[in-house]
Amino acid sequence: QVQLEESGGGAVQAGGSLRLSCAASEDISSNYCMGWFRQVAGREREGVATIYTPSGTTFYADSVKGRFTVSQDNAKNTLYLDMNSLKPEDTAMYYCAAQRPCRLGWTRLMASTFGSWGQGTQVTVSS
């Protein structure tokens, strides 16, 4: 099972930007679905963005479209989430996830379709 480690979280003011990274323990370019999810204490984990690594096809939650971009660097086995125009409501613990082969539902950003998870990195956006 692939191991995932997130980094890049932190505290930023509203309107600012952050880049999250997710380092994988193996090659992610072959038949992986990967994604970013976030969770606030007491609430369900929410899908932010997913990507099919062989083609780079992406899906985003409506709340982040136009502000967040998910991308991959196959040479580094790393997934990224570029977050711009951050809002206080983006405050959450952000998790990286992976699944191979992809399971039905990944295009709808369903957390239950992913089997491997990182430990998370905290993002805090102040107003």
PDB file of N, CA and C in Angstrom, residues 7-61:
ATOM      1  N   SER A   7       2.552  18.017   3.228  1.00  0.00           N
ATOM      2  CA  SER A   7       3.290  19.142   3.797  1.00  0.00           C
ATOM      3  C   SER A   7       2.785  20.416   3.152  1.00  0.00           C
ATOM      4  N   GLY A   8       3.165  21.551   3.741  1.00  0.00           N
ATOM      5  CA  GLY A   8       2.850  22.830   3.138  1.00  0.00           C
ATOM      6  C   GLY A   8       1.730  23.606   3.788  1.00  0.00           C
ATOM      7  N   GLY A   9       1.080  23.000   4.765  1.00  0.00           N
ATOM      8  CA  GLY A   9       0.020  23.727   5.449  1.00  0.00           C
ATOM      9  C   GLY A   9       0.574  24.868   6.286  1.00  0.00           C
ATOM     10  N   GLY A  10      -0.334  25.704   6.779  1.00  0.00           N
ATOM     11  CA  GLY A  10       0.092  26.813   7.612  1.00  0.00           C
ATOM     12  C   GLY A  10      -1.029  27.799   7.815  1.00  0.00           C
ATOM     13  N   ALA A  11      -0.672  28.951   8.354  1.00  0.00           N
ATOM     14  CA  ALA A  11      -1.634  30.018   8.606  1.00  0.00           C
ATOM     15  C   ALA A  11      -1.434  31.131   7.599  1.00  0.00           C
ATOM     16  N   VAL A  12      -2.532  31.609   7.033  1.00  0.00           N
ATOM     17  CA  VAL A  12      -2.477  32.650   6.013  1.00  0.00           C
ATOM     18  C   VAL A  12      -3.695  33.545   6.160  1.00  0.00           C
ATOM     19  N   GLN A  13      -3.578  34.760   5.706  1.00  0.00           N
ATOM     20  CA  GLN A  13      -4.720  35.675   5.732  1.00  0.00           C
ATOM     21  C   GLN A  13      -5.617  35.445   4.525  1.00  0.00           C
ATOM     22  N   ALA A  14      -6.861  35.820   4.666  1.00  0.00           N
ATOM     23  CA  ALA A  14      -7.809  35.697   3.562  1.00  0.00           C
ATOM     24  C   ALA A  14      -7.266  36.404   2.330  1.00  0.00           C
ATOM     25  N   GLY A  15      -7.427  35.748   1.177  1.00  0.00           N
ATOM     26  CA  GLY A  15      -6.902  36.267  -0.073  1.00  0.00           C
ATOM     27  C   GLY A  15      -5.522  35.755  -0.413  1.00  0.00           C
ATOM     28  N   GLY A  16      -4.889  35.098   0.540  1.00  0.00           N
ATOM     29  CA  GLY A  16      -3.543  34.580   0.330  1.00  0.00           C
ATOM     30  C   GLY A  16      -3.526  33.245  -0.381  1.00  0.00           C
ATOM     31  N   SER A  17      -2.326  32.690  -0.489  1.00  0.00           N
ATOM     32  CA  SER A  17      -2.130  31.442  -1.224  1.00  0.00           C
ATOM     33  C   SER A  17      -1.260  30.483  -0.425  1.00  0.00           C
ATOM     34  N   LEU A  18      -1.468  29.204  -0.703  1.00  0.00           N
ATOM     35  CA  LEU A  18      -0.621  28.143  -0.143  1.00  0.00           C
ATOM     36  C   LEU A  18      -0.492  27.045  -1.179  1.00  0.00           C
ATOM     37  N   ARG A  19       0.609  26.312  -1.102  1.00  0.00           N
ATOM     38  CA  ARG A  19       0.774  25.107  -1.930  1.00  0.00           C
ATOM     39  C   ARG A  19       0.984  23.924  -1.004  1.00  0.00           C
ATOM     40  N   LEU A  20       0.093  22.954  -1.115  1.00  0.00           N
ATOM     41  CA  LEU A  20       0.240  21.704  -0.383  1.00  0.00           C
ATOM     42  C   LEU A  20       0.931  20.677  -1.259  1.00  0.00           C
ATOM     43  N   SER A  21       1.757  19.853  -0.629  1.00  0.00           N
ATOM     44  CA  SER A  21       2.440  18.775  -1.341  1.00  0.00           C
ATOM     45  C   SER A  21       2.097  17.443  -0.692  1.00  0.00           C
ATOM     46  N   CYS A  22       2.072  16.402  -1.499  1.00  0.00           N
ATOM     47  CA  CYS A  22       1.822  15.049  -1.015  1.00  0.00           C
ATOM     48  C   CYS A  22       2.858  14.140  -1.653  1.00  0.00           C
ATOM     49  N   ALA A  23       3.821  13.698  -0.866  1.00  0.00           N
ATOM     50  CA  ALA A  23       4.874  12.818  -1.369  1.00  0.00           C
ATOM     51  C   ALA A  23       4.427  11.371  -1.220  1.00  0.00           C
ATOM     52  N   ALA A  24       4.486  10.636  -2.323  1.00  0.00           N
ATOM     53  CA  ALA A  24       4.088   9.232  -2.325  1.00  0.00           C
ATOM     54  C   ALA A  24       5.320   8.333  -2.291  1.00  0.00           C
ATOM     55  N   SER A  25       5.140   7.146  -1.738  1.00  0.00           N
ATOM     56  CA  SER A  25       6.269   6.227  -1.562  1.00  0.00           C
ATOM     57  C   SER A  25       6.564   5.401  -2.814  1.00  0.00           C
ATOM     58  N   GLU A  26       5.733   5.549  -3.852  1.00  0.00           N
ATOM     59  CA  GLU A  26       5.963   4.803  -5.075  1.00  0.00           C
ATOM     60  C   GLU A  26       5.477   5.597  -6.269  1.00  0.00           C
ATOM     61  N   ASP A  27       5.705   5.047  -7.447  1.00  0.00           N
ATOM     62  CA  ASP A  27       5.322   5.697  -8.696  1.00  0.00           C
ATOM     63  C   ASP A  27       3.812   5.885  -8.743  1.00  0.00           C
ATOM     64  N   ILE A  28       3.385   7.134  -8.932  1.00  0.00           N
ATOM     65  CA  ILE A  28       1.958   7.437  -8.951  1.00  0.00           C
ATOM     66  C   ILE A  28       1.405   7.616 -10.354  1.00  0.00           C
ATOM     67  N   SER A  29       2.250   7.450 -11.368  1.00  0.00           N
ATOM     68  CA  SER A  29       1.828   7.772 -12.726  1.00  0.00           C
ATOM     69  C   SER A  29       0.985   6.681 -13.372  1.00  0.00           C
ATOM     70  N   SER A  30       0.965   5.496 -12.797  1.00  0.00           N
ATOM     71  CA  SER A  30       0.309   4.363 -13.434  1.00  0.00           C
ATOM     72  C   SER A  30      -0.994   4.002 -12.739  1.00  0.00           C
ATOM     73  N   ASN A  31      -2.111   4.365 -13.352  1.00  0.00           N
ATOM     74  CA  ASN A  31      -3.434   3.878 -12.948  1.00  0.00           C
ATOM     75  C   ASN A  31      -3.823   4.230 -11.521  1.00  0.00           C
ATOM     76  N   TYR A  32      -3.407   5.405 -11.063  1.00  0.00           N
ATOM     77  CA  TYR A  32      -3.808   5.861  -9.743  1.00  0.00           C
ATOM     78  C   TYR A  32      -4.882   6.928  -9.875  1.00  0.00           C
ATOM     79  N   CYS A  33      -5.853   6.884  -8.972  1.00  0.00           N
ATOM     80  CA  CYS A  33      -6.660   8.044  -8.676  1.00  0.00           C
ATOM     81  C   CYS A  33      -6.102   8.645  -7.396  1.00  0.00           C
ATOM     82  N   MET A  34      -5.936   9.950  -7.383  1.00  0.00           N
ATOM     83  CA  MET A  34      -5.444  10.624  -6.188  1.00  0.00           C
ATOM     84  C   MET A  34      -6.331  11.816  -5.926  1.00  0.00           C
ATOM     85  N   GLY A  35      -6.280  12.289  -4.691  1.00  0.00           N
ATOM     86  CA  GLY A  35      -7.155  13.396  -4.373  1.00  0.00           C
ATOM     87  C   GLY A  35      -6.764  14.138  -3.122  1.00  0.00           C
ATOM     88  N   TRP A  36      -7.377  15.292  -2.968  1.00  0.00           N
ATOM     89  CA  TRP A  36      -7.257  16.096  -1.761  1.00  0.00           C
ATOM     90  C   TRP A  36      -8.630  16.211  -1.114  1.00  0.00           C
ATOM     91  N   PHE A  37      -8.644  16.014   0.179  1.00  0.00           N
ATOM     92  CA  PHE A  37      -9.861  16.112   0.966  1.00  0.00           C
ATOM     93  C   PHE A  37      -9.582  17.007   2.167  1.00  0.00           C
ATOM     94  N   ARG A  38     -10.643  17.527   2.772  1.00  0.00           N
ATOM     95  CA  ARG A  38     -10.446  18.343   3.962  1.00  0.00           C
ATOM     96  C   ARG A  38     -11.516  18.031   4.982  1.00  0.00           C
ATOM     97  N   GLN A  39     -11.174  18.302   6.225  1.00  0.00           N
ATOM     98  CA  GLN A  39     -12.107  17.986   7.299  1.00  0.00           C
ATOM     99  C   GLN A  39     -11.962  18.979   8.431  1.00  0.00           C
ATOM    100  N   VAL A  40     -13.110  19.444   8.902  1.00  0.00           N
ATOM    101  CA  VAL A  40     -13.205  20.282  10.079  1.00  0.00           C
ATOM    102  C   VAL A  40     -13.736  19.413  11.207  1.00  0.00           C
ATOM    103  N   ALA A  41     -13.228  19.618  12.395  1.00  0.00           N
ATOM    104  CA  ALA A  41     -13.636  18.804  13.547  1.00  0.00           C
ATOM    105  C   ALA A  41     -15.155  18.780  13.679  1.00  0.00           C
ATOM    106  N   GLY A  42     -15.704  17.577  13.801  1.00  0.00           N
ATOM    107  CA  GLY A  42     -17.134  17.432  13.979  1.00  0.00           C
ATOM    108  C   GLY A  42     -17.925  17.360  12.686  1.00  0.00           C
ATOM    109  N   ARG A  43     -17.207  17.451  11.564  1.00  0.00           N
ATOM    110  CA  ARG A  43     -17.892  17.395  10.272  1.00  0.00           C
ATOM    111  C   ARG A  43     -17.309  16.280   9.424  1.00  0.00           C
ATOM    112  N   GLU A  44     -18.048  15.869   8.405  1.00  0.00           N
ATOM    113  CA  GLU A  44     -17.574  14.817   7.512  1.00  0.00           C
ATOM    114  C   GLU A  44     -16.432  15.313   6.633  1.00  0.00           C
ATOM    115  N   ARG A  45     -15.590  14.343   6.229  1.00  0.00           N
ATOM    116  CA  ARG A  45     -14.499  14.681   5.318  1.00  0.00           C
ATOM    117  C   ARG A  45     -15.092  15.070   3.964  1.00  0.00           C
ATOM    118  N   GLU A  46     -14.573  16.155   3.403  1.00  0.00           N
ATOM    119  CA  GLU A  46     -15.121  16.738   2.179  1.00  0.00           C
ATOM    120  C   GLU A  46     -14.113  16.639   1.047  1.00  0.00           C
ATOM    121  N   GLY A  47     -14.578  16.225  -0.123  1.00  0.00           N
ATOM    122  CA  GLY A  47     -13.695  16.173  -1.271  1.00  0.00           C
ATOM    123  C   GLY A  47     -13.398  17.547  -1.807  1.00  0.00           C
ATOM    124  N   VAL A  48     -12.137  17.805  -2.126  1.00  0.00           N
ATOM    125  CA  VAL A  48     -11.709  19.097  -2.662  1.00  0.00           C
ATOM    126  C   VAL A  48     -11.387  18.962  -4.148  1.00  0.00           C
ATOM    127  N   ALA A  49     -10.534  17.997  -4.481  1.00  0.00           N
ATOM    128  CA  ALA A  49     -10.136  17.788  -5.872  1.00  0.00           C
ATOM    129  C   ALA A  49      -9.609  16.379  -6.044  1.00  0.00           C
ATOM    130  N   THR A  50      -9.861  15.806  -7.212  1.00  0.00           N
ATOM    131  CA  THR A  50      -9.311  14.490  -7.525  1.00  0.00           C
ATOM    132  C   THR A  50      -8.679  14.520  -8.906  1.00  0.00           C
ATOM    133  N   ILE A  51      -7.778  13.569  -9.139  1.00  0.00           N
ATOM    134  CA  ILE A  51      -7.060  13.504 -10.403  1.00  0.00           C
ATOM    135  C   ILE A  51      -6.793  12.052 -10.770  1.00  0.00           C
ATOM    136  N   TYR A  52      -6.918  11.754 -12.076  1.00  0.00           N
ATOM    137  CA  TYR A  52      -6.553  10.439 -12.601  1.00  0.00           C
ATOM    138  C   TYR A  52      -5.153  10.582 -13.170  1.00  0.00           C
ATOM    139  N   THR A  53      -4.187   9.973 -12.525  1.00  0.00           N
ATOM    140  CA  THR A  53      -2.791  10.297 -12.823  1.00  0.00           C
ATOM    141  C   THR A  53      -2.317   9.918 -14.224  1.00  0.00           C
ATOM    142  N   PRO A  54      -2.837   8.860 -14.851  1.00  0.00           N
ATOM    143  CA  PRO A  54      -2.338   8.577 -16.215  1.00  0.00           C
ATOM    144  C   PRO A  54      -2.676   9.668 -17.231  1.00  0.00           C
ATOM    145  N   SER A  55      -3.817  10.343 -17.037  1.00  0.00           N
ATOM    146  CA  SER A  55      -4.254  11.330 -18.025  1.00  0.00           C
ATOM    147  C   SER A  55      -4.234  12.755 -17.501  1.00  0.00           C
ATOM    148  N   GLY A  56      -4.206  12.914 -16.178  1.00  0.00           N
ATOM    149  CA  GLY A  56      -4.281  14.250 -15.601  1.00  0.00           C
ATOM    150  C   GLY A  56      -5.687  14.805 -15.541  1.00  0.00           C
ATOM    151  N   THR A  57      -6.691  13.973 -15.784  1.00  0.00           N
ATOM    152  CA  THR A  57      -8.086  14.418 -15.683  1.00  0.00           C
ATOM    153  C   THR A  57      -8.395  14.793 -14.243  1.00  0.00           C
ATOM    154  N   THR A  58      -9.047  15.951 -14.071  1.00  0.00           N
ATOM    155  CA  THR A  58      -9.303  16.463 -12.726  1.00  0.00           C
ATOM    156  C   THR A  58     -10.774  16.769 -12.493  1.00  0.00           C
ATOM    157  N   PHE A  59     -11.157  16.739 -11.235  1.00  0.00           N
ATOM    158  CA  PHE A  59     -12.495  17.131 -10.800  1.00  0.00           C
ATOM    159  C   PHE A  59     -12.341  17.970  -9.538  1.00  0.00           C
ATOM    160  N   TYR A  60     -13.221  18.957  -9.396  1.00  0.00           N
ATOM    161  CA  TYR A  60     -13.135  19.868  -8.266  1.00  0.00           C
ATOM    162  C   TYR A  60     -14.487  20.041  -7.597  1.00  0.00           C
ATOM    163  N   ALA A  61     -14.434  20.306  -6.302  1.00  0.00           N
ATOM    164  CA  ALA A  61     -15.640  20.721  -5.600  1.00  0.00           C
ATOM    165  C   ALA A  61     -16.029  22.114  -6.083  1.00  0.00           C
TER     166      ALA A  61
END
